[in-house]
Amino acid sequence: ILSGIPFSSMNFSDNRFSGISADLCGNDCAMVLCAPTTFSPTGRQPSSAEYCEHCPTAVYWGTTTCPGISPTPSPIDPLPESINEKDILKSIYDSCRGEDWFNSENWMSSENICDWYGVTCTPFQDSVQSLVLSDNNLVNEVPTEVFQLPYLETLILDSNGITVDFTSIKYAFKLSSLDLSSTDLFSVEGIENAPNLLTLDISQNDFQKSIPKEIFSLTTLQQLFMGDNDFRTSIPSNIGDLKNLRLLSCPSSMLTGSIPSNIGALIDLVHINLEDNSLTGSLPLDLENLYSLTFVDASDNTLEGQLPSFSAMKNIRRLDLSNNAFSQSIPEDFLSNVNPLFFDYLDLSNNFIVGEVPSILAHFESVFLQDNLITGLDDELCDKARGGLIKQFGCDSILCPPNTFNAIGRQDSESNPCHTCPSAQYYGSTSCGGAAVTEGTEITAVVQEGVEIRPSDANEEKQALAKLYLTCGGEYWTENEHWMDSNISFCKWKGVECRFGAETVTGLQLGSNNIQGTPGFISIFQLLPNLSTLNLSRNPLAGFNFNGIENSASLSELDLDATGISSIVGIGLSPSLTHISLRNNRISGFPQEIFQMKTLKTLLMSNNQLDGRIPTTFDLLPNLQTLILSSNSLSGVLDGIDFPSSLRILDLSQNLLSNSIPVTFLRGIPTSASLDIDLSGNFLSGNVPGELSRFSQMDLYLQDNRITSIDSELCSKEDWNGNDVRKYGCSGILCPIGHFANGGRQSTNTPCARCISAEYYGTSTCEGESSVTRTNMYLWPSLAFVFVLQILI
C-alpha cells in the first residue's frame, strides 16, 4: 500500500520492524530502512553518499545508533552522481601524463577497468577497490575525483612526481589505506576530512619546517608513517588526539624539542620509531602508560636524564635508546615485568650511563651497553650457568673490563678478545686513543675454534669501498668521516668495521646515511670476503638489487629496513644469510626466493605490502627461529601451514587471516618449546582449540579477532602469558564476550571491564561506553571493594 510514496517522504526508523514487503522496495530496501545488523544516522540509505554500516547489536530494521561504533559522517555536499568510475580513471591518466607511465597496460582502452594496470575491483561488481601505481612515473597533480571512487579502499601512489588535491576526500568513505610516500607532496590541506582513514604514509616528502597540522584531525588513524622529512620542529602536543594510533613511525625527520607528555594518551600504541632525530629532554613518564608497546626506537637523538624503569611494559620486545645522552644508573627494576623468553634486544650503548649494571639484566640475552660510563657488573650477570658466550668468556662477553677494549666493546668469539688499553677507564670501551690497524698490514688466513678469517686483499677491499662511495653519492652522505682519505686506514672510515689485527671488512653500519643508488654493491658482495654484517636501513634504495650476493660467503646479517625496496629478486642465491630484516618496505605478494635460504634463522618483513594467501611451506626453512610478518595484507587460513621444528617466535598480527585456529596449528614444533605467538588483529573466528595445551610455555596474543569461545583445557595452563593464566584463568588468555581490556586480556594492571558492545573474546577497546572508559577501568577493583563494603554495612 505504501509503494506509491517516494522513499524520501518516509521515516520509519527506530521502531521494531522485523521485515519489509518486497513490493515496497524490491532488492534495495536499504533506501527505506537499514537491515538488521546494520545502522546509519538516519536509519536508512537515502543516497550513495551514506551507507548502512555493520552493527552486530542492531536487531531491527531502521536502527540509527550502535553502541561503541561511530557512524560514518555524511558529507556536507552530495557525491556527484554524474561521474562514473571509468571517467575518473581517465582523468587521472590525462592529468598525470599517462602516456609516459612505465606501465599503462589497458588504460584508455575498451577493456573492463578491472583489467587496467594497477586496478583491483570489488569481488562482486566492477567497482575500483584499490589503485596501486607505485613508482610508475606519474607527474603533476592527481585530480581530486580519485576520491569519488565509491568503493575505493586502498590508494598507493608512492614514488612518483605528484601532488594531490584532497578536496573530495570527504567522499572517500571506504578509503582506509593511503600511501603517498616518496612523492612531491608538500601540503595535505583537506586530508583532515577523510572519514575512515586507517593507514597513512607521507614519508620521504617535501614537508619543510612543520608537521602538517591536518594530520592530527585524522582520529581514525591506526598507522602513521612520516619518516625522512625535513620537519625541523617539535612533535605537537595534540599527537594525543590520535586515540586509535597503533603505529607511529617518524625516523630521520629532524624533529626537535622534547617528546610531549600527551603521547601517553595513545594507549593502543604498539610500535613507535623516532630514531635519528634531534629530540632533547627526558623521556616523558607518561610513556610508561603505553602498556601495549612492543617496539620502541628512540636511538640517535639527544635525549637525557634518568632512564625510566619501563616496569609496567609487559609486552615490550625491542627497546633501542642508543646514541643519546642518558645519565645516572640503570634502575634496579628495569624491564622487570617483561618475559625474557620473548624479548628480542635492548640497546643502551653510547650514552652516559654510570654505576653498576643491575642483576635484572641477567634475565635477557641480547643487551648492548658499550660506550657508557659503567664501573661494574653485578655478579649474577657473569654467572657461567647462563650458558652461551658467558659460559665461554665470562664477564668479557657482556662488556670488556676497564683497561681493555675491542671494536664492539665485548668479546663475541675466540678471535675477538678484549685487548689491553690503559686509557680505557670504563667497561665496554670500543676505542683506545690512537690504537688502530694500519693500512698495508699483511693479511693471512686465521682459523681458531672453527672461526675463519678468509684470505683477502686490502687494496681490493679499499677499491670496493671507494666504488660504493663514488657510485652512491658519498659526498652527500650524512656521515662520511674519513672516507676516501688515503692517509687513514679504511677500517677508520665511518661505519666500517674490521676484524681486530686484520685489515679486512667484517661489517658496514651505514643506516640512515642518505646512500642512494645501487651499482657499488656488486663489488661489495664480490670483494669483501669477510663481510658478515651489512646495515643499509633507512636509506633511499628503492632500486636495490642483489647481483653478486652469491659471492658473499660470509654475509650472515642483512638489514634493509625502510629502504623503499619492492623486490628481493636474487636474495635466494645468498649462501649464508641467517638474519634478514626487510621491515617497512613495499614488498608485495610473498617472495618465493625466501624458501631457498636454508640457513635463515630470522626473517622480519612487517609493514610491507605482502598480500595473497599466506604460504604453507615454512618448514622448507629448517633453521627458522623467528618469523615476523605483521601489519601486511596476508589472507587465507592457518590450516595446512607447516612450520619448522626450530620456530620459537611467530608474529602474524594485523593481517587478514580468517576461519578458526586448526587443531593442527604449530604441528611439528616440540611441546617443550617456549613459544611467542601473535595472531592478534586478524579475522580469526570460532574456538581456540584445546590441542594447543600440549605446549607448556607460551605467550599467545589473540586479541581483536572474532573468537567466540576458548577450550577450557587452555585455562589451566599456569605458565602461559607470563603466569597470567595461572592468576586469571581464561581471562588471562582473552577477555570474555561483553568485556574488554587494553591488550584484550586480563593482567595485573589491566582487568577485563564491562563493555556491552564487545561481541567477541579479546576485545581491546570499547569506544562510546559511558559507564566504563579506558581511563577509569583500572579503578574497578577498588570500586568493587567499596560496593561490597557498603552492602556489609
PDB file of C-alpha atoms in Angstrom, residues 307 316-322 330-331 334-336 338-351 353 356-372 374 376-378 380-382 386 389-390 394-400 408-412 427-428 430:
ATOM      1  CA  LEU A 307      66.172   6.075  32.231  1.00  0.00           C
ATOM      2  CA  ILE A 316      57.883  -4.784  25.055  1.00  0.00           C
ATOM      3  CA  ARG A 317      60.193  -6.838  22.847  1.00  0.00           C
ATOM      4  CA  ARG A 318      62.643  -4.343  21.395  1.00  0.00           C
ATOM      5  CA  LEU A 319      63.970  -1.231  23.099  1.00  0.00           C
ATOM      6  CA  ASP A 320      66.645   0.895  21.428  1.00  0.00           C
ATOM      7  CA  LEU A 321      67.789   4.081  23.199  1.00  0.00           C
ATOM      8  CA  SER A 322      71.369   4.008  21.928  1.00  0.00           C
ATOM      9  CA  ILE A 330      70.059   1.728  35.234  1.00  0.00           C
ATOM     10  CA  PRO A 331      67.030   1.298  37.567  1.00  0.00           C
ATOM     11  CA  PHE A 334      64.341  -2.012  34.680  1.00  0.00           C
ATOM     12  CA  LEU A 335      62.027  -4.075  32.419  1.00  0.00           C
ATOM     13  CA  SER A 336      61.114  -6.135  35.469  1.00  0.00           C
ATOM     14  CA  VAL A 338      58.966  -8.356  30.655  1.00  0.00           C
ATOM     15  CA  ASN A 339      59.056 -12.055  29.803  1.00  0.00           C
ATOM     16  CA  PRO A 340      62.724 -12.654  28.858  1.00  0.00           C
ATOM     17  CA  LEU A 341      61.817 -15.635  26.678  1.00  0.00           C
ATOM     18  CA  PHE A 342      60.210 -13.331  24.146  1.00  0.00           C
ATOM     19  CA  PHE A 343      62.409 -10.267  24.488  1.00  0.00           C
ATOM     20  CA  ASP A 344      64.423  -9.516  21.374  1.00  0.00           C
ATOM     21  CA  TYR A 345      67.024  -6.908  22.305  1.00  0.00           C
ATOM     22  CA  LEU A 346      67.936  -3.927  24.463  1.00  0.00           C
ATOM     23  CA  ASP A 347      70.405  -1.318  23.186  1.00  0.00           C
ATOM     24  CA  LEU A 348      71.607   1.400  25.591  1.00  0.00           C
ATOM     25  CA  SER A 349      75.033   1.813  24.014  1.00  0.00           C
ATOM     26  CA  ASN A 350      76.795   5.138  23.610  1.00  0.00           C
ATOM     27  CA  ASN A 351      75.142   7.085  26.440  1.00  0.00           C
ATOM     28  CA  ILE A 353      75.039   5.678  31.985  1.00  0.00           C
ATOM     29  CA  GLU A 356      76.931  -0.919  38.128  1.00  0.00           C
ATOM     30  CA  VAL A 357      74.798  -2.891  35.694  1.00  0.00           C
ATOM     31  CA  PRO A 358      71.991  -4.391  37.852  1.00  0.00           C
ATOM     32  CA  SER A 359      71.243  -8.101  38.104  1.00  0.00           C
ATOM     33  CA  ILE A 360      67.805  -7.653  36.499  1.00  0.00           C
ATOM     34  CA  LEU A 361      69.511  -7.579  33.076  1.00  0.00           C
ATOM     35  CA  ALA A 362      70.788 -11.118  33.616  1.00  0.00           C
ATOM     36  CA  HIS A 363      67.331 -12.241  32.504  1.00  0.00           C
ATOM     37  CA  PHE A 364      67.961 -11.052  28.941  1.00  0.00           C
ATOM     38  CA  GLU A 365      70.347 -12.336  26.291  1.00  0.00           C
ATOM     39  CA  SER A 366      70.755  -9.534  23.725  1.00  0.00           C
ATOM     40  CA  VAL A 367      71.826  -6.490  25.757  1.00  0.00           C
ATOM     41  CA  PHE A 368      74.169  -3.833  24.340  1.00  0.00           C
ATOM     42  CA  LEU A 369      75.781  -1.431  26.815  1.00  0.00           C
ATOM     43  CA  GLN A 370      79.113  -0.439  25.250  1.00  0.00           C
ATOM     44  CA  ASP A 371      80.496   3.113  25.365  1.00  0.00           C
ATOM     45  CA  ASN A 372      78.923   4.294  28.605  1.00  0.00           C
ATOM     46  CA  ILE A 374      79.833   1.862  33.596  1.00  0.00           C
ATOM     47  CA  GLY A 376      80.792  -2.520  37.496  1.00  0.00           C
ATOM     48  CA  LEU A 377      78.762  -5.635  36.623  1.00  0.00           C
ATOM     49  CA  ASP A 378      76.562  -7.484  39.093  1.00  0.00           C
ATOM     50  CA  GLU A 380      74.738 -12.590  38.520  1.00  0.00           C
ATOM     51  CA  LEU A 381      75.373 -11.197  35.037  1.00  0.00           C
ATOM     52  CA  CYS A 382      78.608 -13.151  34.742  1.00  0.00           C
ATOM     53  CA  ARG A 386      73.699 -18.751  31.944  1.00  0.00           C
ATOM     54  CA  LEU A 389      79.101 -16.795  25.321  1.00  0.00           C
ATOM     55  CA  ILE A 390      79.035 -16.113  29.075  1.00  0.00           C
ATOM     56  CA  GLY A 394      82.565 -14.760  31.397  1.00  0.00           C
ATOM     57  CA  CYS A 395      82.067 -11.034  32.020  1.00  0.00           C
ATOM     58  CA  ASP A 396      84.061 -10.146  28.914  1.00  0.00           C
ATOM     59  CA  SER A 397      81.167 -11.371  26.773  1.00  0.00           C
ATOM     60  CA  ILE A 398      78.987  -8.641  28.322  1.00  0.00           C
ATOM     61  CA  LEU A 399      81.497  -5.765  28.397  1.00  0.00           C
ATOM     62  CA  CYS A 400      85.251  -5.532  28.105  1.00  0.00           C
ATOM     63  CA  ILE A 408      82.346  -3.875  19.751  1.00  0.00           C
ATOM     64  CA  GLY A 409      83.107  -3.380  23.453  1.00  0.00           C
ATOM     65  CA  ARG A 410      82.756  -7.061  24.352  1.00  0.00           C
ATOM     66  CA  GLN A 411      84.157 -10.477  23.404  1.00  0.00           C
ATOM     67  CA  ASP A 412      81.983 -12.443  20.991  1.00  0.00           C
ATOM     68  CA  TYR A 427      83.506  -1.160  30.962  1.00  0.00           C
ATOM     69  CA  GLY A 428      82.674  -1.583  27.290  1.00  0.00           C
ATOM     70  CA  THR A 430      85.213   0.362  21.705  1.00  0.00           C
TER      71      THR A 430
END
